[in-house]
């Protein structure tokens, strides 16, 4: 069949119009790019930006990035100590996550991405070739707060051993974090997979709830360990969450098989819940727990009222905090009060500040101590 010249002309015009209508192609970007020497290259496409900087938790101050002729800003760091680090780009004064990195930091207060630098030797939170547990996203109901999210880790073998029941660790996140932060940034599931496989920790269920009593308590109301949030979340925790877990999972339901631990505002919540309910939790662990000096007596009222019984009930009361953490001083004051009252506890002071790098380490330290 012969094609008429008019149709050839129309086809040519269509092709040209289509090509002219296509948006300008943007360069393919790899970011972050971890190099064999543990240095990292970060890239961000912003041809119209006037200034872009990298803010990363392994750097004391932002790093200036340079722009190439394609509009891609980049910077390569010096070799970085292997770990997982939050980072973000500051673009003309606005902080944004890395759009080419799917590893995001779940948080209600800021947008960050996460870079993992593994190095040559696997770390306790490095994904390894071991049996892996299951991470489930669940929901439970609260009459006061509505439908509530909770992330639950069950250890390897849970599904294949239906007659086995397990101890439970309730793990509370920090202020502005979410129920996902413990797995996506704290790597709680991977840490336990590795420790269980090495025979260093007992198989356990980990329950990671959302720690703010929203919508009764506003998301802008400050620390999770503020009194109003403690009172509302306490009703939900003991009245809804724990019954839901014990109904839907094969749990060992006594204090010797329950532990509670938490970071920052969730650490303050942990001490309030755990120490004042030592008949329900034999293991209470605070990771840089949030607190104020004028709250010591009020938030520890039950524990301080019957010190002998508190010491008898608790198999482990543990506090870890970094020497550069803003909460270091108040935690030291708190430990002096514990010493004066002769409440038994263990402590760990590490380098570094109020970071999830420290928190992962703290979890790896206390997990082998639980349920022994």
Coordinates of C-alpha atoms in Angstrom, one line a residue:
X1 CA 0.0 0.0 0.0
X2 CA 1.4 3.4 -1.0
X3 CA 1.4 6.1 1.7
X4 CA 0.3 9.5 0.4
X5 CA 2.7 12.4 0.8
X6 CA 0.1 14.3 2.9
X7 CA 0.2 11.6 5.5
X8 CA 4.0 11.5 5.6
X9 CA 3.9 15.3 6.2
X10 CA 1.4 15.0 9.0
X11 CA 3.4 12.2 10.7
X12 CA 6.6 14.3 10.5
X13 CA 4.8 17.3 12.1
X14 CA 3.4 15.0 14.9
X15 CA 6.8 13.6 15.7
X16 CA 8.4 17.1 15.9
X17 CA 5.5 18.4 18.1
X18 CA 5.8 15.4 20.3
X19 CA 9.5 15.9 20.7
X20 CA 9.2 19.6 21.4
X21 CA 6.6 18.8 24.1
X22 CA 8.8 16.4 26.0
X23 CA 10.2 17.8 29.3
X24 CA 13.9 18.2 29.5
X25 CA 15.5 15.0 30.6
X26 CA 17.1 15.1 34.0
X27 CA 20.4 13.2 34.8
X28 CA 20.3 9.9 36.5
X29 CA 21.5 10.3 40.1
X30 CA 22.9 7.8 42.5
X31 CA 22.8 9.1 46.1
X32 CA 24.1 8.1 48.5
X33 CA 27.0 6.2 46.9
X34 CA 29.1 4.4 49.5
X35 CA 32.7 3.8 48.4
X36 CA 35.0 0.9 49.4
X37 CA 37.0 3.2 51.7
X38 CA 33.7 4.1 53.5
X39 CA 33.7 7.6 52.1
X40 CA 30.3 8.6 50.7
X41 CA 29.2 10.8 47.8
X42 CA 25.9 12.5 48.1
X43 CA 24.1 14.1 45.1
X44 CA 21.0 16.3 44.7
X45 CA 19.5 17.6 41.5
X46 CA 18.5 21.3 41.9
X47 CA 19.6 23.4 38.8
X48 CA 17.9 26.5 40.1
X49 CA 19.2 26.4 43.7
X50 CA 21.7 29.0 44.8
X51 CA 23.2 26.9 47.7
X52 CA 22.9 23.3 48.8
X53 CA 24.5 21.8 51.9
X54 CA 24.7 18.3 53.4
X55 CA 23.7 17.9 57.0
X56 CA 24.6 14.5 58.3
X57 CA 24.9 13.1 61.8
X58 CA 28.5 12.0 61.2
X59 CA 29.5 15.7 60.6
X60 CA 29.7 18.4 63.2
X61 CA 28.6 21.1 60.7
X62 CA 27.0 21.1 57.3
X63 CA 29.1 20.4 54.2
X64 CA 28.9 22.7 51.2
X65 CA 28.1 21.0 47.9
X66 CA 29.1 22.0 44.4
X67 CA 27.0 22.2 41.3
X68 CA 28.0 20.7 37.9
X69 CA 26.9 21.9 34.5
X70 CA 23.8 19.6 34.6
X71 CA 22.5 21.1 37.8
X72 CA 23.6 18.2 40.1
X73 CA 25.0 19.3 43.4
X74 CA 27.5 16.8 45.1
X75 CA 29.9 16.3 47.9
X76 CA 32.2 13.4 48.9
X77 CA 33.0 12.9 52.5
X78 CA 36.1 11.6 54.2
X79 CA 35.9 7.9 55.3
X80 CA 33.1 7.5 57.8
X81 CA 32.9 5.1 60.8
X82 CA 30.6 2.3 59.8
X83 CA 27.0 2.7 61.1
X84 CA 23.6 4.0 60.0
X85 CA 23.3 7.8 59.9
X86 CA 20.4 10.3 59.3
X87 CA 21.1 13.0 56.8
X88 CA 19.3 15.7 54.8
X89 CA 20.0 18.4 52.2
X90 CA 19.6 22.1 53.0
X91 CA 18.4 23.7 49.8
X92 CA 18.4 27.5 50.0
X93 CA 17.5 27.3 53.7
X94 CA 15.0 24.5 53.4
X95 CA 15.8 21.0 54.8
X96 CA 14.6 18.1 52.6
X97 CA 15.2 14.4 52.4
X98 CA 17.1 12.7 49.6
X99 CA 14.6 12.1 46.8
X100 CA 16.6 9.3 45.3
X101 CA 17.0 7.3 48.6
X102 CA 14.1 5.1 49.6
X103 CA 15.5 4.7 53.2
X104 CA 13.6 7.4 55.1
X105 CA 13.7 8.3 58.8
X106 CA 10.1 7.9 60.1
X107 CA 9.6 11.1 62.1
X108 CA 6.9 13.7 62.6
X109 CA 9.3 16.6 63.2
X110 CA 11.7 16.6 60.3
X111 CA 12.5 15.0 57.0
X112 CA 15.7 12.9 56.9
X113 CA 17.1 10.0 54.9
X114 CA 19.3 7.2 56.2
X115 CA 22.6 6.0 54.9
X116 CA 24.1 2.7 55.9
X117 CA 27.9 2.3 55.9
X118 CA 28.6 -1.4 56.6
X119 CA 32.4 -1.5 56.4
X120 CA 34.3 -4.8 56.1
X121 CA 33.0 -6.4 59.3
X122 CA 29.2 -6.9 59.9
X123 CA 27.9 -4.8 62.8
X124 CA 25.2 -6.0 65.2
X125 CA 22.6 -4.2 63.1
X126 CA 23.9 -5.4 59.8
X127 CA 21.6 -7.6 57.8
X128 CA 23.2 -11.1 57.8
X129 CA 22.6 -14.6 56.6
X130 CA 20.7 -15.8 59.7
X131 CA 17.1 -16.9 60.3
X132 CA 14.9 -13.8 60.3
X133 CA 11.9 -13.0 62.3
X134 CA 8.7 -11.4 61.0
X135 CA 7.8 -7.7 61.3
X136 CA 4.0 -7.1 61.2
X137 CA 2.0 -3.9 61.0
X138 CA -1.0 -4.3 63.2
X139 CA -3.8 -2.1 64.5
X140 CA -5.7 -2.2 67.8
X141 CA -8.7 -0.2 69.0
X142 CA -8.9 2.4 71.8
X143 CA -12.2 3.9 72.8
X144 CA -10.5 7.2 73.6
X145 CA -7.9 7.4 70.8
X146 CA -9.4 5.4 68.0
X147 CA -7.5 3.0 65.8
X148 CA -3.9 2.7 66.9
X149 CA -0.9 1.4 65.0
X150 CA 1.7 -1.0 66.4
X151 CA 4.6 -2.8 64.8
X152 CA 5.3 -6.3 66.2
X153 CA 8.4 -8.5 65.7
X154 CA 8.1 -12.2 66.2
X155 CA 11.3 -14.2 66.2
X156 CA 12.4 -16.8 63.6
X157 CA 10.5 -20.0 64.4
X158 CA 7.4 -18.3 65.8
X159 CA 5.1 -19.5 63.0
X160 CA 6.6 -23.0 62.9
X161 CA 6.4 -23.7 66.7
X162 CA 2.7 -23.1 67.5
X163 CA 3.0 -24.5 71.0
X164 CA 5.8 -22.2 72.1
X165 CA 5.1 -19.0 74.0
X166 CA 7.5 -16.1 74.2
X167 CA 8.6 -13.3 76.5
X168 CA 7.8 -9.8 75.4
X169 CA 9.8 -6.6 75.1
X170 CA 7.8 -3.4 74.8
X171 CA 10.0 -0.9 72.9
X172 CA 9.1 2.8 73.0
X173 CA 10.3 5.4 70.5
X174 CA 11.5 9.0 71.1
X175 CA 9.5 12.2 70.8
X176 CA 8.5 12.9 67.2
X177 CA 9.5 9.4 66.1
X178 CA 6.8 6.9 65.1
X179 CA 6.1 3.2 65.6
X180 CA 8.3 2.5 62.5
X181 CA 11.4 4.2 63.7
X182 CA 12.6 1.2 65.8
X183 CA 12.8 -1.0 62.8
X184 CA 13.7 1.4 60.0
X185 CA 16.3 3.4 62.0
X186 CA 16.9 1.4 65.2
X187 CA 17.0 -2.0 63.3
X188 CA 15.5 -3.7 66.4
X189 CA 14.4 -6.7 64.3
X190 CA 17.8 -7.2 62.7
X191 CA 19.7 -6.8 66.0
X192 CA 17.5 -9.5 67.6
X193 CA 17.8 -11.7 64.6
X194 CA 21.6 -11.6 64.8
X195 CA 21.8 -11.9 68.6
X196 CA 19.4 -14.8 68.7
X197 CA 21.2 -16.6 65.9
X198 CA 24.5 -16.2 67.9
X199 CA 22.9 -17.6 71.0
X200 CA 23.4 -14.3 72.8
X201 CA 19.7 -13.4 73.3
X202 CA 16.6 -15.4 74.0
X203 CA 13.9 -15.5 71.3
X204 CA 11.3 -12.8 72.2
X205 CA 8.4 -10.8 70.8
X206 CA 9.0 -7.1 70.4
X207 CA 6.1 -4.7 70.5
X208 CA 6.7 -1.2 69.1
X209 CA 3.6 1.1 69.6
X210 CA 3.0 4.7 68.6
X211 CA 3.8 6.6 71.8
X212 CA 1.7 9.8 71.6
X213 CA -1.9 9.7 72.8
X214 CA -3.1 11.5 69.7
X215 CA -5.7 13.0 69.0
X216 CA -6.4 13.6 72.7
X217 CA -2.8 14.9 73.0
X218 CA -1.6 17.2 70.2
X219 CA 1.4 16.2 68.2
X220 CA 2.9 19.7 68.9
X221 CA 2.6 19.2 72.7
X222 CA 6.2 18.4 73.3
X223 CA 8.0 15.5 74.9
X224 CA 6.2 12.1 75.1
X225 CA 7.1 12.1 78.8
X226 CA 5.1 15.2 79.5
X227 CA 2.5 14.5 82.3
X228 CA -0.6 14.8 80.1
X229 CA 0.7 12.4 77.5
X230 CA 1.9 9.9 80.2
X231 CA -1.6 9.8 81.7
X232 CA -3.5 9.3 78.4
X233 CA -0.9 6.8 77.0
X234 CA -0.9 4.9 80.2
X235 CA -4.6 4.2 79.9
X236 CA -4.1 3.0 76.3
X237 CA -0.9 1.0 77.0
X238 CA -2.3 -1.0 79.9
X239 CA -5.9 -1.0 79.0
X240 CA -5.7 -1.7 75.2
X241 CA -2.3 -2.5 73.9
X242 CA -1.2 -5.1 76.4
X243 CA -4.5 -7.0 76.2
X244 CA -4.4 -6.9 72.4
X245 CA -0.9 -8.4 72.3
X246 CA -1.6 -11.0 74.9
X247 CA -4.8 -12.0 73.1
X248 CA -3.3 -12.2 69.6
X249 CA 0.2 -13.5 70.3
X250 CA 1.6 -16.5 72.3
X251 CA 3.1 -14.5 75.2
X252 CA 4.3 -15.4 78.6
X253 CA 2.2 -13.2 80.8
X254 CA 4.1 -12.5 84.0
X255 CA 6.5 -9.9 85.1
X256 CA 9.6 -12.1 84.7
X257 CA 8.7 -12.4 81.0
X258 CA 7.9 -8.8 80.3
X259 CA 10.4 -6.0 79.6
X260 CA 10.0 -2.4 78.7
X261 CA 12.6 -0.1 77.2
X262 CA 12.6 3.2 75.4
X263 CA 14.6 6.2 74.0
X264 CA 14.4 9.8 74.9
X265 CA 10.8 10.8 75.6
X266 CA 9.9 7.2 75.2
X267 CA 12.6 6.4 77.7
X268 CA 11.0 8.7 80.3
X269 CA 7.7 7.0 79.6
X270 CA 9.5 3.6 80.1
X271 CA 10.7 4.5 83.5
X272 CA 7.3 5.9 84.5
X273 CA 5.5 2.8 83.4
X274 CA 8.1 0.2 84.4
X275 CA 9.3 1.4 87.8
X276 CA 5.8 2.2 89.0
X277 CA 4.6 -1.2 87.8
X278 CA 7.4 -3.4 88.8
X279 CA 4.9 -6.1 89.6
X280 CA 4.3 -6.3 85.8
X281 CA 7.8 -5.6 84.4
X282 CA 11.0 -7.2 85.8
X283 CA 13.1 -5.5 83.2
X284 CA 13.1 -1.7 82.8
X285 CA 15.7 0.0 80.5
X286 CA 16.1 3.7 79.6
X287 CA 18.1 4.8 76.6
X288 CA 18.9 8.5 77.3
X289 CA 15.6 8.7 79.1
X290 CA 13.9 12.1 79.0
X291 CA 13.3 13.7 82.4
X292 CA 13.4 16.9 84.4
X293 CA 14.8 17.2 88.0
X294 CA 11.5 18.6 89.3
X295 CA 9.7 15.4 88.1
X296 CA 11.9 12.9 89.9
X297 CA 9.6 12.4 93.0
X298 CA 6.3 12.6 91.1
X299 CA 7.3 10.3 88.2
X300 CA 8.8 7.7 90.6
X301 CA 6.3 7.9 93.3
X302 CA 5.4 4.2 93.6
X303 CA 9.0 3.0 93.1
X304 CA 10.3 5.4 95.8
X305 CA 7.5 4.6 98.2
X306 CA 8.4 0.9 98.5
X307 CA 12.1 0.6 97.6
X308 CA 12.6 -2.8 99.1
X309 CA 9.7 -4.2 96.9
X310 CA 11.0 -2.3 93.8
X311 CA 14.4 -3.9 94.2
X312 CA 12.9 -7.3 94.8
X313 CA 10.7 -7.1 91.7
X314 CA 13.3 -5.8 89.3
X315 CA 15.7 -8.2 87.7
X316 CA 17.3 -5.4 85.6
X317 CA 17.0 -1.6 85.9
X318 CA 19.3 -0.2 83.3
X319 CA 20.2 3.3 82.0
X320 CA 22.4 4.3 79.1
X321 CA 23.3 7.8 78.0
X322 CA 26.0 9.5 75.9
X323 CA 28.5 11.9 77.4
X324 CA 27.6 14.5 74.8
X325 CA 23.9 14.0 75.2
X326 CA 21.9 17.0 76.4
X327 CA 20.2 14.7 78.9
X328 CA 23.6 13.4 80.3
X329 CA 23.6 15.9 83.3
X330 CA 20.0 15.3 84.4
X331 CA 20.4 11.5 84.1
X332 CA 23.5 11.8 86.4
X333 CA 21.4 13.7 88.9
X334 CA 18.7 11.1 88.7
X335 CA 21.3 8.3 89.3
X336 CA 22.5 10.2 92.4
X337 CA 18.9 10.1 93.7
X338 CA 18.7 6.4 93.0
X339 CA 22.0 5.9 94.9
X340 CA 20.7 7.9 97.9
X341 CA 17.5 5.8 98.0
X342 CA 19.5 2.6 97.4
X343 CA 17.6 1.5 94.3
X344 CA 19.6 -1.0 92.4
X345 CA 20.4 -0.2 88.7
X346 CA 23.1 -0.6 86.0
X347 CA 24.4 2.2 84.0
X348 CA 26.4 2.7 80.8
X349 CA 28.0 5.9 79.7
X350 CA 29.1 6.1 76.1
X351 CA 30.7 8.6 73.7
X352 CA 28.4 10.5 71.4
X353 CA 25.1 12.4 71.8
X354 CA 21.4 11.9 71.6
X355 CA 21.5 9.7 68.5
X356 CA 20.0 6.5 67.2
X357 CA 23.6 5.2 66.7
X358 CA 23.9 5.1 70.5
X359 CA 20.4 3.7 70.8
X360 CA 21.1 0.7 68.5
X361 CA 24.2 0.0 70.7
X362 CA 22.1 0.2 73.9
X363 CA 19.6 -2.3 72.6
X364 CA 22.4 -4.7 71.6
X365 CA 23.7 -4.4 75.2
X366 CA 20.5 -5.0 77.1
X367 CA 18.9 -7.6 74.8
X368 CA 21.3 -10.4 76.1
X369 CA 20.4 -9.5 79.7
X370 CA 16.7 -10.0 79.2
X371 CA 14.7 -13.0 80.4
X372 CA 17.7 -14.9 81.8

